[in-house]
mmJSON file of the N, C-alpha and C atoms, coordinates in Angstrom:
{"data_MODEL":{"atom_site":{
"group_PDB":["ATOM","ATOM","ATOM","ATOM","ATOM","ATOM","ATOM","ATOM","ATOM","ATOM","ATOM","ATOM","ATOM","ATOM","ATOM","ATOM","ATOM","ATOM","ATOM","ATOM","ATOM","ATOM","ATOM","ATOM","ATOM","ATOM","ATOM","ATOM","ATOM","ATOM","ATOM","ATOM","ATOM","ATOM","ATOM","ATOM","ATOM","ATOM","ATOM","ATOM","ATOM","ATOM","ATOM","ATOM","ATOM","ATOM","ATOM","ATOM","ATOM","ATOM","ATOM","ATOM","ATOM","ATOM","ATOM","ATOM","ATOM","ATOM","ATOM","ATOM","ATOM","ATOM","ATOM","ATOM","ATOM","ATOM","ATOM","ATOM","ATOM","ATOM","ATOM","ATOM","ATOM","ATOM","ATOM","ATOM","ATOM","ATOM","ATOM","ATOM","ATOM","ATOM","ATOM","ATOM","ATOM","ATOM","ATOM","ATOM","ATOM","ATOM","ATOM","ATOM","ATOM","ATOM","ATOM","ATOM","ATOM","ATOM","ATOM","ATOM","ATOM","ATOM","ATOM","ATOM","ATOM","ATOM","ATOM","ATOM","ATOM","ATOM","ATOM","ATOM","ATOM","ATOM","ATOM","ATOM","ATOM","ATOM","ATOM","ATOM","ATOM","ATOM","ATOM","ATOM","ATOM","ATOM","ATOM","ATOM","ATOM","ATOM","ATOM","ATOM","ATOM","ATOM","ATOM","ATOM","ATOM","ATOM","ATOM","ATOM","ATOM","ATOM","ATOM","ATOM","ATOM","ATOM","ATOM","ATOM","ATOM","ATOM","ATOM","ATOM","ATOM","ATOM","ATOM","ATOM","ATOM","ATOM","ATOM","ATOM","ATOM","ATOM","ATOM","ATOM","ATOM","ATOM","ATOM","ATOM","ATOM","ATOM","ATOM","ATOM","ATOM","ATOM","ATOM","ATOM","ATOM","ATOM","ATOM","ATOM","ATOM","ATOM","ATOM","ATOM","ATOM","ATOM","ATOM","ATOM","ATOM","ATOM","ATOM","ATOM","ATOM","ATOM","ATOM","ATOM","ATOM","ATOM","ATOM","ATOM","ATOM"],
"id":[1,2,3,4,5,6,7,8,9,10,11,12,13,14,15,16,17,18,19,20,21,22,23,24,25,26,27,28,29,30,31,32,33,34,35,36,37,38,39,40,41,42,43,44,45,46,47,48,49,50,51,52,53,54,55,56,57,58,59,60,61,62,63,64,65,66,67,68,69,70,71,72,73,74,75,76,77,78,79,80,81,82,83,84,85,86,87,88,89,90,91,92,93,94,95,96,97,98,99,100,101,102,103,104,105,106,107,108,109,110,111,112,113,114,115,116,117,118,119,120,121,122,123,124,125,126,127,128,129,130,131,132,133,134,135,136,137,138,139,140,141,142,143,144,145,146,147,148,149,150,151,152,153,154,155,156,157,158,159,160,161,162,163,164,165,166,167,168,169,170,171,172,173,174,175,176,177,178,179,180,181,182,183,184,185,186,187,188,189,190,191,192,193,194,195,196,197,198,199,200,201],
"type_symbol":["N","C","C","N","C","C","N","C","C","N","C","C","N","C","C","N","C","C","N","C","C","N","C","C","N","C","C","N","C","C","N","C","C","N","C","C","N","C","C","N","C","C","N","C","C","N","C","C","N","C","C","N","C","C","N","C","C","N","C","C","N","C","C","N","C","C","N","C","C","N","C","C","N","C","C","N","C","C","N","C","C","N","C","C","N","C","C","N","C","C","N","C","C","N","C","C","N","C","C","N","C","C","N","C","C","N","C","C","N","C","C","N","C","C","N","C","C","N","C","C","N","C","C","N","C","C","N","C","C","N","C","C","N","C","C","N","C","C","N","C","C","N","C","C","N","C","C","N","C","C","N","C","C","N","C","C","N","C","C","N","C","C","N","C","C","N","C","C","N","C","C","N","C","C","N","C","C","N","C","C","N","C","C","N","C","C","N","C","C","N","C","C","N","C","C","N","C","C","N","C","C"],
"label_atom_id":["N","CA","C","N","CA","C","N","CA","C","N","CA","C","N","CA","C","N","CA","C","N","CA","C","N","CA","C","N","CA","C","N","CA","C","N","CA","C","N","CA","C","N","CA","C","N","CA","C","N","CA","C","N","CA","C","N","CA","C","N","CA","C","N","CA","C","N","CA","C","N","CA","C","N","CA","C","N","CA","C","N","CA","C","N","CA","C","N","CA","C","N","CA","C","N","CA","C","N","CA","C","N","CA","C","N","CA","C","N","CA","C","N","CA","C","N","CA","C","N","CA","C","N","CA","C","N","CA","C","N","CA","C","N","CA","C","N","CA","C","N","CA","C","N","CA","C","N","CA","C","N","CA","C","N","CA","C","N","CA","C","N","CA","C","N","CA","C","N","CA","C","N","CA","C","N","CA","C","N","CA","C","N","CA","C","N","CA","C","N","CA","C","N","CA","C","N","CA","C","N","CA","C","N","CA","C","N","CA","C","N","CA","C","N","CA","C","N","CA","C","N","CA","C","N","CA","C","N","CA","C","N","CA","C"],
"label_alt_id":[null,null,null,null,null,null,null,null,null,null,null,null,null,null,null,null,null,null,null,null,null,null,null,null,null,null,null,null,null,null,null,null,null,null,null,null,null,null,null,null,null,null,null,null,null,null,null,null,null,null,null,null,null,null,null,null,null,null,null,null,null,null,null,null,null,null,null,null,null,null,null,null,null,null,null,null,null,null,null,null,null,null,null,null,null,null,null,null,null,null,null,null,null,null,null,null,null,null,null,null,null,null,null,null,null,null,null,null,null,null,null,null,null,null,null,null,null,null,null,null,null,null,null,null,null,null,null,null,null,null,null,null,null,null,null,null,null,null,null,null,null,null,null,null,null,null,null,null,null,null,null,null,null,null,null,null,null,null,null,null,null,null,null,null,null,null,null,null,null,null,null,null,null,null,null,null,null,null,null,null,null,null,null,null,null,null,null,null,null,null,null,null,null,null,null,null,null,null,null,null,null],
"label_comp_id":["LEU","LEU","LEU","GLY","GLY","GLY","PHE","PHE","PHE","VAL","VAL","VAL","LEU","LEU","LEU","ILE","ILE","ILE","ALA","ALA","ALA","ALA","ALA","ALA","GLY","GLY","GLY","VAL","VAL","VAL","GLU","GLU","GLU","GLY","GLY","GLY","HIS","HIS","HIS","PRO","PRO","PRO","ARG","ARG","ARG","LEU","LEU","LEU","GLY","GLY","GLY","SER","SER","SER","ALA","ALA","ALA","TRP","TRP","TRP","TRP","TRP","TRP","GLU","GLU","GLU","ARG","ARG","ARG","LEU","LEU","LEU","LEU","LEU","LEU","LEU","LEU","LEU","ALA","ALA","ALA","VAL","VAL","VAL","GLY","GLY","GLY","GLY","GLY","GLY","LEU","LEU","LEU","PHE","PHE","PHE","LEU","LEU","LEU","VAL","VAL","VAL","ALA","ALA","ALA","PRO","PRO","PRO","PRO","PRO","PRO","ILE","ILE","ILE","TRP","TRP","TRP","ALA","ALA","ALA","ASN","ASN","ASN","PRO","PRO","PRO","VAL","VAL","VAL","GLY","GLY","GLY","LEU","LEU","LEU","GLY","GLY","GLY","PHE","PHE","PHE","ALA","ALA","ALA","GLY","GLY","GLY","ALA","ALA","ALA","SER","SER","SER","ILE","ILE","ILE","ALA","ALA","ALA","SER","SER","SER","ALA","ALA","ALA","TYR","TYR","TYR","VAL","VAL","VAL","ARG","ARG","ARG","GLU","GLU","GLU","ARG","ARG","ARG","LEU","LEU","LEU","GLN","GLN","GLN","GLY","GLY","GLY","PRO","PRO","PRO","ARG","ARG","ARG","PRO","PRO","PRO","THR","THR","THR"],
"label_asym_id":["A","A","A","A","A","A","A","A","A","A","A","A","A","A","A","A","A","A","A","A","A","A","A","A","A","A","A","A","A","A","A","A","A","A","A","A","A","A","A","A","A","A","A","A","A","A","A","A","A","A","A","A","A","A","A","A","A","A","A","A","A","A","A","A","A","A","A","A","A","A","A","A","A","A","A","A","A","A","A","A","A","A","A","A","A","A","A","A","A","A","A","A","A","A","A","A","A","A","A","A","A","A","A","A","A","A","A","A","A","A","A","A","A","A","A","A","A","A","A","A","A","A","A","A","A","A","A","A","A","A","A","A","A","A","A","A","A","A","A","A","A","A","A","A","A","A","A","A","A","A","A","A","A","A","A","A","A","A","A","A","A","A","A","A","A","A","A","A","A","A","A","A","A","A","A","A","A","A","A","A","A","A","A","A","A","A","A","A","A","A","A","A","A","A","A","A","A","A","A","A","A"],
"label_entity_id":["1","1","1","1","1","1","1","1","1","1","1","1","1","1","1","1","1","1","1","1","1","1","1","1","1","1","1","1","1","1","1","1","1","1","1","1","1","1","1","1","1","1","1","1","1","1","1","1","1","1","1","1","1","1","1","1","1","1","1","1","1","1","1","1","1","1","1","1","1","1","1","1","1","1","1","1","1","1","1","1","1","1","1","1","1","1","1","1","1","1","1","1","1","1","1","1","1","1","1","1","1","1","1","1","1","1","1","1","1","1","1","1","1","1","1","1","1","1","1","1","1","1","1","1","1","1","1","1","1","1","1","1","1","1","1","1","1","1","1","1","1","1","1","1","1","1","1","1","1","1","1","1","1","1","1","1","1","1","1","1","1","1","1","1","1","1","1","1","1","1","1","1","1","1","1","1","1","1","1","1","1","1","1","1","1","1","1","1","1","1","1","1","1","1","1","1","1","1","1","1","1"],
"label_seq_id":[1,1,1,2,2,2,3,3,3,4,4,4,5,5,5,6,6,6,7,7,7,8,8,8,9,9,9,10,10,10,11,11,11,12,12,12,13,13,13,14,14,14,15,15,15,16,16,16,17,17,17,18,18,18,19,19,19,20,20,20,21,21,21,22,22,22,23,23,23,24,24,24,25,25,25,26,26,26,27,27,27,28,28,28,29,29,29,30,30,30,31,31,31,32,32,32,33,33,33,34,34,34,35,35,35,36,36,36,37,37,37,38,38,38,39,39,39,40,40,40,41,41,41,42,42,42,43,43,43,44,44,44,45,45,45,46,46,46,47,47,47,48,48,48,49,49,49,50,50,50,51,51,51,52,52,52,53,53,53,54,54,54,55,55,55,56,56,56,57,57,57,58,58,58,59,59,59,60,60,60,61,61,61,62,62,62,63,63,63,64,64,64,65,65,65,66,66,66,67,67,67],
"pdbx_PDB_ins_code":[null,null,null,null,null,null,null,null,null,null,null,null,null,null,null,null,null,null,null,null,null,null,null,null,null,null,null,null,null,null,null,null,null,null,null,null,null,null,null,null,null,null,null,null,null,null,null,null,null,null,null,null,null,null,null,null,null,null,null,null,null,null,null,null,null,null,null,null,null,null,null,null,null,null,null,null,null,null,null,null,null,null,null,null,null,null,null,null,null,null,null,null,null,null,null,null,null,null,null,null,null,null,null,null,null,null,null,null,null,null,null,null,null,null,null,null,null,null,null,null,null,null,null,null,null,null,null,null,null,null,null,null,null,null,null,null,null,null,null,null,null,null,null,null,null,null,null,null,null,null,null,null,null,null,null,null,null,null,null,null,null,null,null,null,null,null,null,null,null,null,null,null,null,null,null,null,null,null,null,null,null,null,null,null,null,null,null,null,null,null,null,null,null,null,null,null,null,null,null,null,null],
"Cartn_x":[28.364,26.921,26.304,26.9,26.352,26.377,27.506,27.61,26.722,26.497,25.581,24.155,23.761,22.416,22.274,23.326,23.279,23.114,23.882,23.773,22.389,21.833,20.487,19.45,19.654,18.725,18.808,20.01,20.186,19.719,20.1,19.802,18.421,17.971,16.719,16.964,15.911,16.014,14.912,15.262,14.244,13.139,13.471,12.448,11.496,12.025,11.18,10.361,10.885,10.167,9.895,10.94,10.808,10.159,9.324,8.722,9.812,9.575,10.599,10.94,9.948,10.229,10.963,10.784,11.564,13.028,13.254,14.629,15.255,14.47,14.982,15.374,14.543,14.884,16.167,16.365,17.598,18.815,18.713,19.848,20.16,19.137,19.349,19.907,19.392,19.932,21.393,21.761,23.165,24.034,23.529,24.295,24.493,23.479,23.629,24.641,24.718,25.685,27.116,27.291,28.624,29.049,28.095,28.387,29.138,30.05,30.877,30.213,29.205,28.687,28.088,28.296,27.836,26.31,25.609,24.14,23.569,24.381,23.883,23.687,24.414,24.282,22.896,22.342,20.984,19.937,20.147,19.2,19.243,20.448,20.594,19.993,20.233,19.641,18.116,17.611,16.159,15.538,16.178,15.68,15.727,16.832,16.962,15.944,15.767,14.795,13.376,13.043,11.7,11.467,12.471,12.336,12.185,12.996,12.934,11.622,11.171,9.897,8.73,8.777,7.718,7.672,8.837,8.874,8.366,8.712,8.256,6.737,6.172,4.719,4.012,4.542,3.936,3.948,5.045,5.13,4.16,4.013,3.104,1.648,1.295,-0.081,-0.415,0.561,0.309,0.389,1.046,1.206,2.418,2.7,3.876,3.698,4.808,4.782,5.104,4.484,4.829,6.242,6.943,8.328,8.457],
"Cartn_y":[2.189,2.053,3.277,4.44,5.657,5.634,5.195,5.17,4.087,3.007,1.97,2.518,3.279,3.878,4.923,5.704,6.684,5.973,4.901,4.146,3.514,3.001,2.418,3.484,4.689,5.776,6.215,6.206,6.639,5.559,4.318,3.228,2.618,2.541,1.852,0.347,-0.416,-1.871,-2.396,-3.186,-3.616,-4.487,-5.278,-6.153,-5.373,-4.401,-3.643,-2.579,-2.022,-0.958,0.21,0.694,1.737,2.992,3.602,4.882,5.958,7.059,8.104,8.659,8.75,9.33,8.337,7.032,6.043,6.106,6.268,6.402,7.695,8.748,10.016,9.87,9.18,8.942,8.133,7.139,6.357,7.221,8.049,8.886,9.921,10.543,11.54,10.862,9.681,8.946,8.598,8.236,7.953,9.189,10.318,11.566,11.915,11.696,11.964,11.009,9.768,8.833,9.169,9.843,10.238,11.542,12.343,13.639,13.442,14.366,14.181,14.373,15.211,15.377,14.077,13.853,12.603,12.504,13.628,13.599,13.18,13.218,12.873,11.37,10.561,9.109,8.592,8.941,8.454,9.013,10.243,10.832,10.05,9.738,8.965,7.581,6.929,5.608,5.685,6.771,6.954,7.104,7.913,8.067,6.739,6.021,4.74,3.73,3.708,2.8,3.106,4.388,4.768,4.313,4.452,4.024,2.513,1.783,0.32,-0.188,0.426,0.029,0.305,1.441,1.776,0.768,0.394,-0.594,-1.942,-2.312,-3.584,-3.605,-2.533,-2.469,-2.473,-1.737,-1.695,-3.083,-3.8,-5.152,-6.104,-5.98,-6.857,-6.595,-5.335,-5.009,-5.429,-5.336,-5.679,-7.174,-7.912,-9.341,-9.621,-10.894,-11.25,-10.865,-10.469,-10.119,-11.354,-11.468,-12.611,-12.437,-13.55,-13.477,-14.005],
"Cartn_z":[10.92,10.845,10.17,10.412,9.826,8.31,7.742,6.289,5.672,6.38,5.901,5.837,6.855,6.857,5.758,5.53,4.449,3.11,2.899,1.65,1.499,2.596,2.532,2.216,2.729,2.424,0.98,0.43,-0.959,-1.928,-1.665,-2.593,-2.382,-1.152,-0.87,-0.861,-0.75,-0.762,-1.663,-2.675,-3.641,-3.03,-2.033,-1.44,-0.545,0.185,1.097,0.384,-0.683,-1.367,-0.446,0.193,1.209,0.65,1.459,1.096,1.137,0.469,0.388,1.76,2.632,3.946,4.849,4.625,5.374,4.959,3.667,3.187,3.683,3.768,4.295,5.761,6.546,7.952,8.087,7.225,7.265,6.97,5.934,5.559,6.638,7.187,8.242,9.497,9.822,10.959,10.763,9.543,9.246,9.383,8.942,9.097,10.56,11.376,12.807,13.447,12.961,13.527,13.13,12.003,11.564,12.243,12.667,13.286,14.604,14.952,16.14,17.506,17.687,19.058,19.604,20.877,21.506,21.525,21.576,21.605,20.259,19.199,17.865,17.694,18.444,18.293,18.656,19.827,20.112,19.153,18.7,17.74,16.43,15.956,14.725,14.838,15.971,16.176,16.262,16.825,16.892,15.512,14.661,13.287,12.539,12.653,11.968,12.506,13.813,14.409,13.981,13.872,13.416,11.983,11.145,9.757,9.652,10.393,10.347,10.94,12.026,12.629,11.689,11.002,10.055,8.911,8.385,7.303,7.791,9.02,9.583,9.736,10.288,10.477,9.129,8.157,6.831,6.186,6.312,5.754,6.449,7.754,8.504,8.112,7.865,7.502,6.072,5.174,3.782,3.524,4.389,4.181,3.316,3.089,2.296,0.819,0.242,-1.191,-2.013,-3.172,-4.043,-4.578,-4.684,-5.191,-6.583],
"occupancy":[1.0,1.0,1.0,1.0,1.0,1.0,1.0,1.0,1.0,1.0,1.0,1.0,1.0,1.0,1.0,1.0,1.0,1.0,1.0,1.0,1.0,1.0,1.0,1.0,1.0,1.0,1.0,1.0,1.0,1.0,1.0,1.0,1.0,1.0,1.0,1.0,1.0,1.0,1.0,1.0,1.0,1.0,1.0,1.0,1.0,1.0,1.0,1.0,1.0,1.0,1.0,1.0,1.0,1.0,1.0,1.0,1.0,1.0,1.0,1.0,1.0,1.0,1.0,1.0,1.0,1.0,1.0,1.0,1.0,1.0,1.0,1.0,1.0,1.0,1.0,1.0,1.0,1.0,1.0,1.0,1.0,1.0,1.0,1.0,1.0,1.0,1.0,1.0,1.0,1.0,1.0,1.0,1.0,1.0,1.0,1.0,1.0,1.0,1.0,1.0,1.0,1.0,1.0,1.0,1.0,1.0,1.0,1.0,1.0,1.0,1.0,1.0,1.0,1.0,1.0,1.0,1.0,1.0,1.0,1.0,1.0,1.0,1.0,1.0,1.0,1.0,1.0,1.0,1.0,1.0,1.0,1.0,1.0,1.0,1.0,1.0,1.0,1.0,1.0,1.0,1.0,1.0,1.0,1.0,1.0,1.0,1.0,1.0,1.0,1.0,1.0,1.0,1.0,1.0,1.0,1.0,1.0,1.0,1.0,1.0,1.0,1.0,1.0,1.0,1.0,1.0,1.0,1.0,1.0,1.0,1.0,1.0,1.0,1.0,1.0,1.0,1.0,1.0,1.0,1.0,1.0,1.0,1.0,1.0,1.0,1.0,1.0,1.0,1.0,1.0,1.0,1.0,1.0,1.0,1.0,1.0,1.0,1.0,1.0,1.0,1.0],
"B_iso_or_equiv":[0.0,0.0,0.0,0.0,0.0,0.0,0.0,0.0,0.0,0.0,0.0,0.0,0.0,0.0,0.0,0.0,0.0,0.0,0.0,0.0,0.0,0.0,0.0,0.0,0.0,0.0,0.0,0.0,0.0,0.0,0.0,0.0,0.0,0.0,0.0,0.0,0.0,0.0,0.0,0.0,0.0,0.0,0.0,0.0,0.0,0.0,0.0,0.0,0.0,0.0,0.0,0.0,0.0,0.0,0.0,0.0,0.0,0.0,0.0,0.0,0.0,0.0,0.0,0.0,0.0,0.0,0.0,0.0,0.0,0.0,0.0,0.0,0.0,0.0,0.0,0.0,0.0,0.0,0.0,0.0,0.0,0.0,0.0,0.0,0.0,0.0,0.0,0.0,0.0,0.0,0.0,0.0,0.0,0.0,0.0,0.0,0.0,0.0,0.0,0.0,0.0,0.0,0.0,0.0,0.0,0.0,0.0,0.0,0.0,0.0,0.0,0.0,0.0,0.0,0.0,0.0,0.0,0.0,0.0,0.0,0.0,0.0,0.0,0.0,0.0,0.0,0.0,0.0,0.0,0.0,0.0,0.0,0.0,0.0,0.0,0.0,0.0,0.0,0.0,0.0,0.0,0.0,0.0,0.0,0.0,0.0,0.0,0.0,0.0,0.0,0.0,0.0,0.0,0.0,0.0,0.0,0.0,0.0,0.0,0.0,0.0,0.0,0.0,0.0,0.0,0.0,0.0,0.0,0.0,0.0,0.0,0.0,0.0,0.0,0.0,0.0,0.0,0.0,0.0,0.0,0.0,0.0,0.0,0.0,0.0,0.0,0.0,0.0,0.0,0.0,0.0,0.0,0.0,0.0,0.0,0.0,0.0,0.0,0.0,0.0,0.0],
"pdbx_formal_charge":[null,null,null,null,null,null,null,null,null,null,null,null,null,null,null,null,null,null,null,null,null,null,null,null,null,null,null,null,null,null,null,null,null,null,null,null,null,null,null,null,null,null,null,null,null,null,null,null,null,null,null,null,null,null,null,null,null,null,null,null,null,null,null,null,null,null,null,null,null,null,null,null,null,null,null,null,null,null,null,null,null,null,null,null,null,null,null,null,null,null,null,null,null,null,null,null,null,null,null,null,null,null,null,null,null,null,null,null,null,null,null,null,null,null,null,null,null,null,null,null,null,null,null,null,null,null,null,null,null,null,null,null,null,null,null,null,null,null,null,null,null,null,null,null,null,null,null,null,null,null,null,null,null,null,null,null,null,null,null,null,null,null,null,null,null,null,null,null,null,null,null,null,null,null,null,null,null,null,null,null,null,null,null,null,null,null,null,null,null,null,null,null,null,null,null,null,null,null,null,null,null],
"auth_seq_id":[1,1,1,2,2,2,3,3,3,4,4,4,5,5,5,6,6,6,7,7,7,8,8,8,9,9,9,10,10,10,11,11,11,12,12,12,13,13,13,14,14,14,15,15,15,16,16,16,17,17,17,18,18,18,19,19,19,20,20,20,21,21,21,22,22,22,23,23,23,24,24,24,25,25,25,26,26,26,27,27,27,28,28,28,29,29,29,30,30,30,31,31,31,32,32,32,33,33,33,34,34,34,35,35,35,36,36,36,37,37,37,38,38,38,39,39,39,40,40,40,41,41,41,42,42,42,43,43,43,44,44,44,45,45,45,46,46,46,47,47,47,48,48,48,49,49,49,50,50,50,51,51,51,52,52,52,53,53,53,54,54,54,55,55,55,56,56,56,57,57,57,58,58,58,59,59,59,60,60,60,61,61,61,62,62,62,63,63,63,64,64,64,65,65,65,66,66,66,67,67,67],
"auth_comp_id":["LEU","LEU","LEU","GLY","GLY","GLY","PHE","PHE","PHE","VAL","VAL","VAL","LEU","LEU","LEU","ILE","ILE","ILE","ALA","ALA","ALA","ALA","ALA","ALA","GLY","GLY","GLY","VAL","VAL","VAL","GLU","GLU","GLU","GLY","GLY","GLY","HIS","HIS","HIS","PRO","PRO","PRO","ARG","ARG","ARG","LEU","LEU","LEU","GLY","GLY","GLY","SER","SER","SER","ALA","ALA","ALA","TRP","TRP","TRP","TRP","TRP","TRP","GLU","GLU","GLU","ARG","ARG","ARG","LEU","LEU","LEU","LEU","LEU","LEU","LEU","LEU","LEU","ALA","ALA","ALA","VAL","VAL","VAL","GLY","GLY","GLY","GLY","GLY","GLY","LEU","LEU","LEU","PHE","PHE","PHE","LEU","LEU","LEU","VAL","VAL","VAL","ALA","ALA","ALA","PRO","PRO","PRO","PRO","PRO","PRO","ILE","ILE","ILE","TRP","TRP","TRP","ALA","ALA","ALA","ASN","ASN","ASN","PRO","PRO","PRO","VAL","VAL","VAL","GLY","GLY","GLY","LEU","LEU","LEU","GLY","GLY","GLY","PHE","PHE","PHE","ALA","ALA","ALA","GLY","GLY","GLY","ALA","ALA","ALA","SER","SER","SER","ILE","ILE","ILE","ALA","ALA","ALA","SER","SER","SER","ALA","ALA","ALA","TYR","TYR","TYR","VAL","VAL","VAL","ARG","ARG","ARG","GLU","GLU","GLU","ARG","ARG","ARG","LEU","LEU","LEU","GLN","GLN","GLN","GLY","GLY","GLY","PRO","PRO","PRO","ARG","ARG","ARG","PRO","PRO","PRO","THR","THR","THR"],
"auth_asym_id":["A","A","A","A","A","A","A","A","A","A","A","A","A","A","A","A","A","A","A","A","A","A","A","A","A","A","A","A","A","A","A","A","A","A","A","A","A","A","A","A","A","A","A","A","A","A","A","A","A","A","A","A","A","A","A","A","A","A","A","A","A","A","A","A","A","A","A","A","A","A","A","A","A","A","A","A","A","A","A","A","A","A","A","A","A","A","A","A","A","A","A","A","A","A","A","A","A","A","A","A","A","A","A","A","A","A","A","A","A","A","A","A","A","A","A","A","A","A","A","A","A","A","A","A","A","A","A","A","A","A","A","A","A","A","A","A","A","A","A","A","A","A","A","A","A","A","A","A","A","A","A","A","A","A","A","A","A","A","A","A","A","A","A","A","A","A","A","A","A","A","A","A","A","A","A","A","A","A","A","A","A","A","A","A","A","A","A","A","A","A","A","A","A","A","A","A","A","A","A","A","A"],
"auth_atom_id":["N","CA","C","N","CA","C","N","CA","C","N","CA","C","N","CA","C","N","CA","C","N","CA","C","N","CA","C","N","CA","C","N","CA","C","N","CA","C","N","CA","C","N","CA","C","N","CA","C","N","CA","C","N","CA","C","N","CA","C","N","CA","C","N","CA","C","N","CA","C","N","CA","C","N","CA","C","N","CA","C","N","CA","C","N","CA","C","N","CA","C","N","CA","C","N","CA","C","N","CA","C","N","CA","C","N","CA","C","N","CA","C","N","CA","C","N","CA","C","N","CA","C","N","CA","C","N","CA","C","N","CA","C","N","CA","C","N","CA","C","N","CA","C","N","CA","C","N","CA","C","N","CA","C","N","CA","C","N","CA","C","N","CA","C","N","CA","C","N","CA","C","N","CA","C","N","CA","C","N","CA","C","N","CA","C","N","CA","C","N","CA","C","N","CA","C","N","CA","C","N","CA","C","N","CA","C","N","CA","C","N","CA","C","N","CA","C","N","CA","C","N","CA","C","N","CA","C","N","CA","C","N","CA","C"],
"pdbx_PDB_model_num":[1,1,1,1,1,1,1,1,1,1,1,1,1,1,1,1,1,1,1,1,1,1,1,1,1,1,1,1,1,1,1,1,1,1,1,1,1,1,1,1,1,1,1,1,1,1,1,1,1,1,1,1,1,1,1,1,1,1,1,1,1,1,1,1,1,1,1,1,1,1,1,1,1,1,1,1,1,1,1,1,1,1,1,1,1,1,1,1,1,1,1,1,1,1,1,1,1,1,1,1,1,1,1,1,1,1,1,1,1,1,1,1,1,1,1,1,1,1,1,1,1,1,1,1,1,1,1,1,1,1,1,1,1,1,1,1,1,1,1,1,1,1,1,1,1,1,1,1,1,1,1,1,1,1,1,1,1,1,1,1,1,1,1,1,1,1,1,1,1,1,1,1,1,1,1,1,1,1,1,1,1,1,1,1,1,1,1,1,1,1,1,1,1,1,1,1,1,1,1,1,1]
}}}
């Protein structure tokens, strides 16, 4: 999961159009999930969750995008 979050932070997602700070949160969360200390896992999940929640709220406020 950590490497998937790092890749999502680096690449972004074309449909979501993630803001730079959302992508940064994803990448940092992925790094925390790869790190060995046990306390890093909840921190990484928290960063990833904050980024995903922010993207969800932003999409809900802006409405659907034309395809």
